[in-house]
Short mmCIF file of N, CA, C and O in Angstrom, two decimals:
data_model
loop_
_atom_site.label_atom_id
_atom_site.label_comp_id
_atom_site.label_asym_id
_atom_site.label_seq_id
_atom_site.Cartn_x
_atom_site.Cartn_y
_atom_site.Cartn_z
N UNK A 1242 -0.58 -30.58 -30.17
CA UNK A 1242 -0.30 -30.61 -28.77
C UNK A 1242 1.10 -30.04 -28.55
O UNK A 1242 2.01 -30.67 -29.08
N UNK A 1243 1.39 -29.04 -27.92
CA UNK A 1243 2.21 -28.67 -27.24
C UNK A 1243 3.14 -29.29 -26.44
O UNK A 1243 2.84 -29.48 -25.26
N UNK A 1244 4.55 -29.76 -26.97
CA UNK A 1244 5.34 -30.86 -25.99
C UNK A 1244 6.73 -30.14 -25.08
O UNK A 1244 7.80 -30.75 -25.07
N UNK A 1245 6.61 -28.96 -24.43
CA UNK A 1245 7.46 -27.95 -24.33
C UNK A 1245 8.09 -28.81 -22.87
O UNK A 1245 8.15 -30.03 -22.70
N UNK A 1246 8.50 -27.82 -22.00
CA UNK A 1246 8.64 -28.00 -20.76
C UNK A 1246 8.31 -26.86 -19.70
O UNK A 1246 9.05 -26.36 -18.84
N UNK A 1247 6.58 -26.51 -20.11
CA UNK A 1247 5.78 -25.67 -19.32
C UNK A 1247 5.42 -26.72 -18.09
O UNK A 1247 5.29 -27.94 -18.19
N UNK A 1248 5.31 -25.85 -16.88
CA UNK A 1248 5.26 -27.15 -15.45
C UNK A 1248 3.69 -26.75 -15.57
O UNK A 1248 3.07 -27.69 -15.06
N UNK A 1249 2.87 -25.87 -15.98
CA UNK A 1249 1.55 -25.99 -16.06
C UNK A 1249 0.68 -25.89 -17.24
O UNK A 1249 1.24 -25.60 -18.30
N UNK A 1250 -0.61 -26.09 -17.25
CA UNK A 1250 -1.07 -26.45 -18.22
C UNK A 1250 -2.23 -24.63 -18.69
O UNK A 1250 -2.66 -23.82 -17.88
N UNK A 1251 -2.31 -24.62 -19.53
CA UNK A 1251 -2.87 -23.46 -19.86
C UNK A 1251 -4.51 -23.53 -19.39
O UNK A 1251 -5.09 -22.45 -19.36
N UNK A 1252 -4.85 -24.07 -19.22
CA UNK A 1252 -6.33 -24.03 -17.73
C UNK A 1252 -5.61 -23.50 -16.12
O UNK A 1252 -6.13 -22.77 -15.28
N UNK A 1253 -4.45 -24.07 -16.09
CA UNK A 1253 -3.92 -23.81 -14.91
C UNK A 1253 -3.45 -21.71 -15.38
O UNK A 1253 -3.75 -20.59 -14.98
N UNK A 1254 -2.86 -22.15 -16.08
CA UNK A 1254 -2.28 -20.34 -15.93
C UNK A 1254 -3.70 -19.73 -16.14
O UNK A 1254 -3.84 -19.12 -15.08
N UNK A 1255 -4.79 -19.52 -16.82
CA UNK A 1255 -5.45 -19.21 -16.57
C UNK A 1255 -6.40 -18.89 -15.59
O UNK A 1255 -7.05 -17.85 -15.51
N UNK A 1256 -6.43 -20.16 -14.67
CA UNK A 1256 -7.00 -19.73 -13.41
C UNK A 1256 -6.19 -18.90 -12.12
O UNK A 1256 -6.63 -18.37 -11.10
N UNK A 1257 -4.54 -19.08 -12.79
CA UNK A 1257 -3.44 -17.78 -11.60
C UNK A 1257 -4.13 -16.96 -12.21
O UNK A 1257 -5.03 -16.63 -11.44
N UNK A 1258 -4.26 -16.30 -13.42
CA UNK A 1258 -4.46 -15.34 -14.06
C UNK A 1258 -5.93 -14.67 -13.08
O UNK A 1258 -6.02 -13.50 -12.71
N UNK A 1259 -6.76 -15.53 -12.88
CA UNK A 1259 -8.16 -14.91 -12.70
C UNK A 1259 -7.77 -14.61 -10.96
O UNK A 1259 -8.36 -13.74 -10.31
N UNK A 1260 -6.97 -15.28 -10.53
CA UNK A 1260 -6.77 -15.02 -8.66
C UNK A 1260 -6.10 -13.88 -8.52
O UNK A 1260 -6.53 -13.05 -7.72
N UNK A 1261 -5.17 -13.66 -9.13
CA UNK A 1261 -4.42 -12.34 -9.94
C UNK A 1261 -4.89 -11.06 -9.92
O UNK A 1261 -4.48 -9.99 -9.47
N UNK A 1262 -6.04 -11.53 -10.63
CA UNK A 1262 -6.43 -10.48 -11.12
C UNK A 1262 -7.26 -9.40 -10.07
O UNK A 1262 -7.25 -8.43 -10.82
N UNK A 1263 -7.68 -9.11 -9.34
CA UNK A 1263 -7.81 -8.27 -8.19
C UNK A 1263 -6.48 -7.71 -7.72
O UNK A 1263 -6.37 -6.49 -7.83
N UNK A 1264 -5.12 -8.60 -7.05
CA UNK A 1264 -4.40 -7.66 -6.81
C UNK A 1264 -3.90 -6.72 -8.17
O UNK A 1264 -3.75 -5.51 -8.04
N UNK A 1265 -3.74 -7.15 -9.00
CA UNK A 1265 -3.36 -6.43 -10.67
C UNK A 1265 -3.79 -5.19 -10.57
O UNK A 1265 -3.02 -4.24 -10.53
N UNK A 1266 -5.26 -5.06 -10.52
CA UNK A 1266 -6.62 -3.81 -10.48
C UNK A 1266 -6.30 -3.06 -9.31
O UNK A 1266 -6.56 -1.86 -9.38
N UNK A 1267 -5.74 -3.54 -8.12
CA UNK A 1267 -5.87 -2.25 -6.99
C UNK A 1267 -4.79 -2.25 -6.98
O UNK A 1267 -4.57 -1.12 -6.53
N UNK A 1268 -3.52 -2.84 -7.21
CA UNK A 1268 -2.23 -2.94 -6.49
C UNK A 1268 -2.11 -2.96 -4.81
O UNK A 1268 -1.28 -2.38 -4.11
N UNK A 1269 -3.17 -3.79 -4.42
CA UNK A 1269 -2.22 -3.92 -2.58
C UNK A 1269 -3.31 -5.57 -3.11
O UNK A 1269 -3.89 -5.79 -4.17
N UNK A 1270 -3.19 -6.49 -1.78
CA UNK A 1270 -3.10 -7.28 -1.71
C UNK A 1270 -5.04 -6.95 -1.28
O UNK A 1270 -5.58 -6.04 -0.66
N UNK A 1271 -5.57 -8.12 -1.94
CA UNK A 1271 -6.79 -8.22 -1.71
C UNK A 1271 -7.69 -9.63 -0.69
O UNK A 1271 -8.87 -9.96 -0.66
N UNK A 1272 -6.89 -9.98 -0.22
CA UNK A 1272 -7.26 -11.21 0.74
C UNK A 1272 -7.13 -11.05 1.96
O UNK A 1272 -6.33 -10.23 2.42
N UNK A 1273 -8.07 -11.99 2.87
CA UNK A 1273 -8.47 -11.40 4.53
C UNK A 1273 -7.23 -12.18 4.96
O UNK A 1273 -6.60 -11.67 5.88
N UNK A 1274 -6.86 -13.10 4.55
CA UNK A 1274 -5.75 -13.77 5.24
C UNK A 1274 -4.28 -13.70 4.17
O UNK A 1274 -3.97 -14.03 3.03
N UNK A 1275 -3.45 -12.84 5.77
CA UNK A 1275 -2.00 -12.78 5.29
C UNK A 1275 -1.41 -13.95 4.27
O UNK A 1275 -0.69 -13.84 3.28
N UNK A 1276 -1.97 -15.01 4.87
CA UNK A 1276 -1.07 -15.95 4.08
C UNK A 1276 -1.22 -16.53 2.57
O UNK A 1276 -0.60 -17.37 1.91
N UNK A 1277 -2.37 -15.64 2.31
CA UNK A 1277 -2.58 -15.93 0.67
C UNK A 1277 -1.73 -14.86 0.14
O UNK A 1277 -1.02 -15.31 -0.76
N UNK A 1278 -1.56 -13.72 0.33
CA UNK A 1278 -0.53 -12.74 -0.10
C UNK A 1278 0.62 -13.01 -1.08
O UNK A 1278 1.62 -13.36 -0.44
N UNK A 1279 0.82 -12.97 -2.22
CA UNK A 1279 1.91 -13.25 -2.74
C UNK A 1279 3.29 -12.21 -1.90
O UNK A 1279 3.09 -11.08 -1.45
N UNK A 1280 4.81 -13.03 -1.85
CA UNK A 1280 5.73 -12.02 -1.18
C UNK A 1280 6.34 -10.87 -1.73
O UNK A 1280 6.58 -11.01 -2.93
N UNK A 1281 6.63 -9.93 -1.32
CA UNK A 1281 6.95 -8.56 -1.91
C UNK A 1281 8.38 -8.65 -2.26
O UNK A 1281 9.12 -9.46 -1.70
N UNK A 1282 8.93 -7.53 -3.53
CA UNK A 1282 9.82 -7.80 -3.71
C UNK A 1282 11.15 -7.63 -2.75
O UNK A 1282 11.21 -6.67 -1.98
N UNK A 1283 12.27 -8.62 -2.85
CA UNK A 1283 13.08 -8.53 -2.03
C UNK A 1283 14.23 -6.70 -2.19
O UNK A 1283 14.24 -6.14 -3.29
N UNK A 1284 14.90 -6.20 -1.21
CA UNK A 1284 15.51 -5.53 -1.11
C UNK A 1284 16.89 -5.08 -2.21
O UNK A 1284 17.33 -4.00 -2.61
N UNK A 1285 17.28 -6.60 -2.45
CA UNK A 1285 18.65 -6.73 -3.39
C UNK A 1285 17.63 -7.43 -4.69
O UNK A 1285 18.10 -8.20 -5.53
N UNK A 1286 16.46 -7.06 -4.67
CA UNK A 1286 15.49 -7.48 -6.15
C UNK A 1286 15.84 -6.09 -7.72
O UNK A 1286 15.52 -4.90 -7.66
N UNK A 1287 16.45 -6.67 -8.77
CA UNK A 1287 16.30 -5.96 -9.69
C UNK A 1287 14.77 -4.96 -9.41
O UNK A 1287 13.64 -5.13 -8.95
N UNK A 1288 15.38 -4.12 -9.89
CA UNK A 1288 14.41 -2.64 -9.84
C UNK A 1288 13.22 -3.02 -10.91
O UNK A 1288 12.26 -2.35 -10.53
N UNK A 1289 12.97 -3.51 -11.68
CA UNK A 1289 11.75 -4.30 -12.30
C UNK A 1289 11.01 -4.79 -11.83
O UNK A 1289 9.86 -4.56 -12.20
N UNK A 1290 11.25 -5.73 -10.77
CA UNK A 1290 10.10 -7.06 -10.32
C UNK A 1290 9.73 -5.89 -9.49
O UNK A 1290 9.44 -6.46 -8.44
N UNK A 1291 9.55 -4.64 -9.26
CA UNK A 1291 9.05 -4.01 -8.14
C UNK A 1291 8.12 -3.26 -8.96
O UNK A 1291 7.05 -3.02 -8.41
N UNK A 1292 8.26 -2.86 -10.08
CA UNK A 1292 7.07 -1.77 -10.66
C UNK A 1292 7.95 -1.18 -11.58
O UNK A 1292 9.11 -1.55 -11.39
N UNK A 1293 7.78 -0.19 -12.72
CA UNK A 1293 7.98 0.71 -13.63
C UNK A 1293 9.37 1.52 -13.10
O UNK A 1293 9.38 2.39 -12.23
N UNK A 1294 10.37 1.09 -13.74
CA UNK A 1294 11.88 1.80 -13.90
C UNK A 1294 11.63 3.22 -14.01
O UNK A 1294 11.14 3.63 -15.06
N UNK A 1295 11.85 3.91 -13.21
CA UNK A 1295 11.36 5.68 -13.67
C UNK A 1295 12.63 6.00 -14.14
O UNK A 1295 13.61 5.35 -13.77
N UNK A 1296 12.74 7.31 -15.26
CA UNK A 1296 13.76 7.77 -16.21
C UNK A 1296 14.76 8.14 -14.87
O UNK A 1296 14.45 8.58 -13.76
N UNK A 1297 15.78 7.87 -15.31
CA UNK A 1297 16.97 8.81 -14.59
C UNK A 1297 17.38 10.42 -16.03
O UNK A 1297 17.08 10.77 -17.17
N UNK A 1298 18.26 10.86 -14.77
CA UNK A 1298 18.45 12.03 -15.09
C UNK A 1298 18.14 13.08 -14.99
O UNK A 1298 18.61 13.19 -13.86
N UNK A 1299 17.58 14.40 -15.25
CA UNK A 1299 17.50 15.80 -14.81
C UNK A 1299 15.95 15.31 -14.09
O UNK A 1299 15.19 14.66 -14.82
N UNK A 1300 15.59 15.57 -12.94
CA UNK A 1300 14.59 15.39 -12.28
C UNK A 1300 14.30 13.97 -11.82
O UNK A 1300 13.74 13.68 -10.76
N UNK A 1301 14.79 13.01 -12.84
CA UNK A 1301 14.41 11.75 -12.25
C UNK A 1301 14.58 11.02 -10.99
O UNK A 1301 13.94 10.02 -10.66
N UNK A 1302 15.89 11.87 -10.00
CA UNK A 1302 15.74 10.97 -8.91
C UNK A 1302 14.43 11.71 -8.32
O UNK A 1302 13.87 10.95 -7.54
N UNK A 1303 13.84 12.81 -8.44
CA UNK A 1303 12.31 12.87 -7.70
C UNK A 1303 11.58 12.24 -7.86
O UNK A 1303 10.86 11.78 -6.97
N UNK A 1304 11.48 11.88 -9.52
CA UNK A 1304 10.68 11.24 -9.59
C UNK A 1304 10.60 9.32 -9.37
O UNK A 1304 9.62 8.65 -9.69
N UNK A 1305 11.71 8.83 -8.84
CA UNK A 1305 11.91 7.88 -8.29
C UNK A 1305 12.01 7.50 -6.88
O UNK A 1305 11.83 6.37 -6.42
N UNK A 1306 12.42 9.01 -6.00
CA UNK A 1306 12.24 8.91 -4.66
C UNK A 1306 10.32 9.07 -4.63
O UNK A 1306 9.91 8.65 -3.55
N UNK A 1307 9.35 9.47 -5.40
CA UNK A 1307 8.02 9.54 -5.41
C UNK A 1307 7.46 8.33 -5.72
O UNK A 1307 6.42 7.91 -5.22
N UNK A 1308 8.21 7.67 -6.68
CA UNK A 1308 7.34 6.18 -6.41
C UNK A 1308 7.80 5.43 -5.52
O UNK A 1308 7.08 4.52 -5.10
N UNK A 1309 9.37 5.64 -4.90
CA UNK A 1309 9.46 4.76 -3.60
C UNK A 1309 8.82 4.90 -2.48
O UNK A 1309 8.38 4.00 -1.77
N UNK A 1310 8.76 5.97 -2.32
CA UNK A 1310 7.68 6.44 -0.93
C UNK A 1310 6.01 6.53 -1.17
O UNK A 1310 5.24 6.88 -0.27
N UNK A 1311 5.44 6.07 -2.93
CA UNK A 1311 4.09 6.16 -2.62
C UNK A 1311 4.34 4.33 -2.77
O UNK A 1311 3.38 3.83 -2.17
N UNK A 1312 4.99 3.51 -3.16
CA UNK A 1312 4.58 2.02 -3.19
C UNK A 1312 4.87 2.29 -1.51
O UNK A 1312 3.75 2.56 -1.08
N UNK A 1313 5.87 2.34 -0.35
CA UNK A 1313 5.74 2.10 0.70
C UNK A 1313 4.89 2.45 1.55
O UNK A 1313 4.42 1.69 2.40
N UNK A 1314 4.50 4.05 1.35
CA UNK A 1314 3.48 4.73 1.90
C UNK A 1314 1.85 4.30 1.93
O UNK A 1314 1.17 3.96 2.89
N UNK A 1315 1.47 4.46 0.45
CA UNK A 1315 0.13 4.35 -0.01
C UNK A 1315 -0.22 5.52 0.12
O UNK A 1315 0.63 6.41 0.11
N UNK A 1316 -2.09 5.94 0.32
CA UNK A 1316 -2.95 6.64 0.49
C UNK A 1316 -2.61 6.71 2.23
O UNK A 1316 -2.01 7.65 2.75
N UNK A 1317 -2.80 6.25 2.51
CA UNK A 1317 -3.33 5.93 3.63
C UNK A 1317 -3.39 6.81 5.14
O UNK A 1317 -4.26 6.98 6.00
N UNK A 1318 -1.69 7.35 4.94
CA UNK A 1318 -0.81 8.00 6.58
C UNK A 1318 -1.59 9.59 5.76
O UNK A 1318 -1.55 10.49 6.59
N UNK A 1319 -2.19 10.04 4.51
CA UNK A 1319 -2.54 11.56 4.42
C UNK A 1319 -3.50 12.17 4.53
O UNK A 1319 -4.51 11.82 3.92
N UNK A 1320 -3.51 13.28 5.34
CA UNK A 1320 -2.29 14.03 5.52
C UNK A 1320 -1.72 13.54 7.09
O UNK A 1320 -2.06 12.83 8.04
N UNK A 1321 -0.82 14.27 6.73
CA UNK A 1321 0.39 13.54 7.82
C UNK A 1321 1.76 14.77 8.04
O UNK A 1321 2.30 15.55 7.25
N UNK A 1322 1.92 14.54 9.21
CA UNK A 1322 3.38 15.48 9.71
C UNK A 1322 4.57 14.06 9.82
O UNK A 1322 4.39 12.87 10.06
N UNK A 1323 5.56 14.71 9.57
CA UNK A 1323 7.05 14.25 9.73
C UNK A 1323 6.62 12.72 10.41
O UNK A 1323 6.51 11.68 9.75
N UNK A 1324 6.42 12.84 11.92
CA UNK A 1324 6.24 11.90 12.61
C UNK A 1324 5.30 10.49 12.34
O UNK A 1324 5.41 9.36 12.82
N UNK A 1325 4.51 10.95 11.54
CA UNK A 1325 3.65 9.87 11.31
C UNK A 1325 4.01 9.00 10.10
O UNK A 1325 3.68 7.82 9.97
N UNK A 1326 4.96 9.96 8.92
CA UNK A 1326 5.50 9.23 7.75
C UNK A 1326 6.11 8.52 8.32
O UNK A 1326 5.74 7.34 8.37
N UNK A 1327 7.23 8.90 8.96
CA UNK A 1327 8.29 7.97 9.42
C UNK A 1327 7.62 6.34 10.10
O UNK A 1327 7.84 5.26 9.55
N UNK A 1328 6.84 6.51 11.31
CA UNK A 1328 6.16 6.18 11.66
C UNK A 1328 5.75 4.64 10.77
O UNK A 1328 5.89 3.47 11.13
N UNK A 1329 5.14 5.30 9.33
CA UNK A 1329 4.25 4.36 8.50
C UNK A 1329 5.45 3.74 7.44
O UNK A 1329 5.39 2.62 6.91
N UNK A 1330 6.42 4.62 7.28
CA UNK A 1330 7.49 4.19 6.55
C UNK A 1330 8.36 2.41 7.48
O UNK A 1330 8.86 1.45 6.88
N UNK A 1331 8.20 2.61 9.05
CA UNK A 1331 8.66 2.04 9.66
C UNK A 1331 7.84 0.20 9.59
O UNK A 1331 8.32 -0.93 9.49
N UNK A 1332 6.49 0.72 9.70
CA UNK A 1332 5.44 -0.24 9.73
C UNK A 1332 5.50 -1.56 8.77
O UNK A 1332 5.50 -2.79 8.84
N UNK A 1333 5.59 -0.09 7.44
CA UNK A 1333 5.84 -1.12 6.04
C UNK A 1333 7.15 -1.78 5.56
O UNK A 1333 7.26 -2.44 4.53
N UNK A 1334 8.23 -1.48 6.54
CA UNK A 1334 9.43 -2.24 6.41
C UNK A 1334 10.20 -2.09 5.48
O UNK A 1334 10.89 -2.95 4.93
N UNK A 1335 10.03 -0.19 5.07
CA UNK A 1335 10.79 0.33 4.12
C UNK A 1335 12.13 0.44 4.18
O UNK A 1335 12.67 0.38 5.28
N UNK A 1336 12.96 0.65 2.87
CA UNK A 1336 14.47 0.90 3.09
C UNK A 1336 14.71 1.80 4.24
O UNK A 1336 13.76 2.48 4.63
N UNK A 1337 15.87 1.88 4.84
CA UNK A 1337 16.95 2.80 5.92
C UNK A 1337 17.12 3.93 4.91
O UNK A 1337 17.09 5.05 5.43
N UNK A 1338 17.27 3.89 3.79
CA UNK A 1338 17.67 4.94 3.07
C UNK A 1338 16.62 6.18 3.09
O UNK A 1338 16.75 7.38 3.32
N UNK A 1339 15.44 5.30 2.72
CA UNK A 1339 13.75 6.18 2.53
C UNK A 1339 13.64 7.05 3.90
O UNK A 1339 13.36 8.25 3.91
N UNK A 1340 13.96 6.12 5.23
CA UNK A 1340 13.43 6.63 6.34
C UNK A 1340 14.78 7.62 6.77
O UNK A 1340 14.38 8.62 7.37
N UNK A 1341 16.00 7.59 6.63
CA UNK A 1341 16.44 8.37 6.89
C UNK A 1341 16.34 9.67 5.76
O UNK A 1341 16.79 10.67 6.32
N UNK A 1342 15.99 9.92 4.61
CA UNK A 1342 15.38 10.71 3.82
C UNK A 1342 14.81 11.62 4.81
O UNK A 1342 15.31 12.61 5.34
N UNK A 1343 13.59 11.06 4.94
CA UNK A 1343 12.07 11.59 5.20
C UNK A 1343 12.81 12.18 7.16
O UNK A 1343 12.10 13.03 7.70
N UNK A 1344 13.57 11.90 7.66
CA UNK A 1344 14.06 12.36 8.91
C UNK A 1344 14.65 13.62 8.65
O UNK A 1344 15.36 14.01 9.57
N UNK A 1345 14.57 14.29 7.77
CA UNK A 1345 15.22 15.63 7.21
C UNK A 1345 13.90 16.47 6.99
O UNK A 1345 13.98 17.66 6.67
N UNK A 1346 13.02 16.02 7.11
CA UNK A 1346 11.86 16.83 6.70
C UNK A 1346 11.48 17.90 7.98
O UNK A 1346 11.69 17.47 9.11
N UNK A 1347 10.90 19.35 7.85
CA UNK A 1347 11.01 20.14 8.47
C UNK A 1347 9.17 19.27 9.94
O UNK A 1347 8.01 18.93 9.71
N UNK A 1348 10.00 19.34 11.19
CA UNK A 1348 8.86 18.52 12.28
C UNK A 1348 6.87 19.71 11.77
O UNK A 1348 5.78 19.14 11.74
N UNK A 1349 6.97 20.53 11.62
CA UNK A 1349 5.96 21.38 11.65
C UNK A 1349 5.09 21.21 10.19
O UNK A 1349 3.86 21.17 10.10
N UNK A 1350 5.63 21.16 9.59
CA UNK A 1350 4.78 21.22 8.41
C UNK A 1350 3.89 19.94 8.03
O UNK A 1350 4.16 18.86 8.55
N UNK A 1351 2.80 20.08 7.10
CA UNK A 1351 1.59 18.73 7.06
C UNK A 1351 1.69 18.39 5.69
O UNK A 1351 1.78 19.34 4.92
N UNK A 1352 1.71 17.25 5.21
CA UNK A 1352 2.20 16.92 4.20
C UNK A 1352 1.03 16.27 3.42
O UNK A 1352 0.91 15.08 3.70
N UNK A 1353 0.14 16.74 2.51
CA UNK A 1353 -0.94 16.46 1.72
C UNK A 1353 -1.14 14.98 1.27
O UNK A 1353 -2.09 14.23 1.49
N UNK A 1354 0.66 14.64 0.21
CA UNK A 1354 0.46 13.24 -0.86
C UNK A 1354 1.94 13.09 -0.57
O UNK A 1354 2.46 13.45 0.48
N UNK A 1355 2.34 12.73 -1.20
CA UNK A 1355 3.85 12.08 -1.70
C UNK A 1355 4.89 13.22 -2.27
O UNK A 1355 6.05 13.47 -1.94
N UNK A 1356 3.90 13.91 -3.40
CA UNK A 1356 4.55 15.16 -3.87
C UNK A 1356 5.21 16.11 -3.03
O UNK A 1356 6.35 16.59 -3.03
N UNK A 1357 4.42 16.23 -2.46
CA UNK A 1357 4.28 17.47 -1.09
C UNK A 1357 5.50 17.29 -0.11
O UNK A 1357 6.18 18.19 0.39
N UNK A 1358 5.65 15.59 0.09
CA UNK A 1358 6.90 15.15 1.07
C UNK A 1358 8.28 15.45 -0.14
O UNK A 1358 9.07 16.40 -0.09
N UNK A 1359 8.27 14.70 -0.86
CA UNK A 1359 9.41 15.55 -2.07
C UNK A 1359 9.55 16.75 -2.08
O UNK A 1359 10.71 17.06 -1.79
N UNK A 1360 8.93 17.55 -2.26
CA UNK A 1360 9.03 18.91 -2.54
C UNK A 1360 9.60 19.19 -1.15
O UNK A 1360 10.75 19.60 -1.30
N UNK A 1361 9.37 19.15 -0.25
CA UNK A 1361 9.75 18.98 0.98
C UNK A 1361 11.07 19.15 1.64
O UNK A 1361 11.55 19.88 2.51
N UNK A 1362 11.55 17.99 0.71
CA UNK A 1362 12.93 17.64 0.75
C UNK A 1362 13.99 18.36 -0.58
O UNK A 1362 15.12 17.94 -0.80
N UNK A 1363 13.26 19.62 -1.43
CA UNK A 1363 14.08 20.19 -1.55
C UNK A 1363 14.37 19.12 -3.66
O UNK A 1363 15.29 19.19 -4.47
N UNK A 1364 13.23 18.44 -3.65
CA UNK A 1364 13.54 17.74 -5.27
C UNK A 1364 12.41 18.36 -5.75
O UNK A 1364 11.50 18.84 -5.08
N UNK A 1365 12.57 18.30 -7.41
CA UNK A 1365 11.76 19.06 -8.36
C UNK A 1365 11.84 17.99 -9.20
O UNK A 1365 12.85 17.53 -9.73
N UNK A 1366 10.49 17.58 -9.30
CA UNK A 1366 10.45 16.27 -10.58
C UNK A 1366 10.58 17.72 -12.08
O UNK A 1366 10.47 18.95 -12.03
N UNK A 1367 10.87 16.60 -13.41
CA UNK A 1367 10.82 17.03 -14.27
C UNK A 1367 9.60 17.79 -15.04
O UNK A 1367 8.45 17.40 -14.83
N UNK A 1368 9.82 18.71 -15.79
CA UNK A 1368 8.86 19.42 -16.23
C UNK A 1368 8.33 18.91 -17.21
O UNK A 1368 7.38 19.47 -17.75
#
């Protein structure tokens, strides 16, 4: 027997494990009601509890401004012009930093994915 100072019992982590397990598989939240939702990470949250540290260095801030704007974005706003990112960037209660980013983007052009808004703005992920 196990005499540690775990606050649950391994039937218990197992059954978080199985409630879990749907948001795990899609990454967005899979329940009809808001309030089962686990909370998202906070703003001043180490860059971990949010998802995969992308490399810094030659290309890497693209490729870190691309996963900030597809965890805030999603599928969802594409395709999309200027107005509507911002728009969806606003919705999801993204950084000031992201949305003033994406306010540099040329008003005319239609923006496919995530890539497309990067490239956009003038970054080149790594080769």
């Amino acid at each position: 027997m196990q005499r540690g100072s775990d606050r649950l019992s391994v039937h218990k982590d197992d059954e978080m494990k199985h409630e879990l397990q749907g948001l795990i598989r899609s990454g967005h939240p899979t329940r009809a009601e808001e309030w089962h939702d686990p909370e998202p990470g906070a703003d001043d949250d180490p860059d971990v509890t949010t998802g995969p540290v992308p490399p810094r260095g030659a290309g890497g801030e693209a490729e870190a401004l691309r996963f900030e704007l597809a965890r805030h974005l999603g599928r969802t706003p594409f395709p999309a012009k200027r107005g509507t990112l911002l728009r969806a960037l606003h919705e999801a209660h993204a950084p000031d930093r992201l949305i003033e980013l994406l306010g540099h983007l040329p008003e005319d052009r239609t923006y496919r994915n995530v890539q497309e808004v990067v490239s956009g703005l003038g970054l080149r992920p790594r080769a």
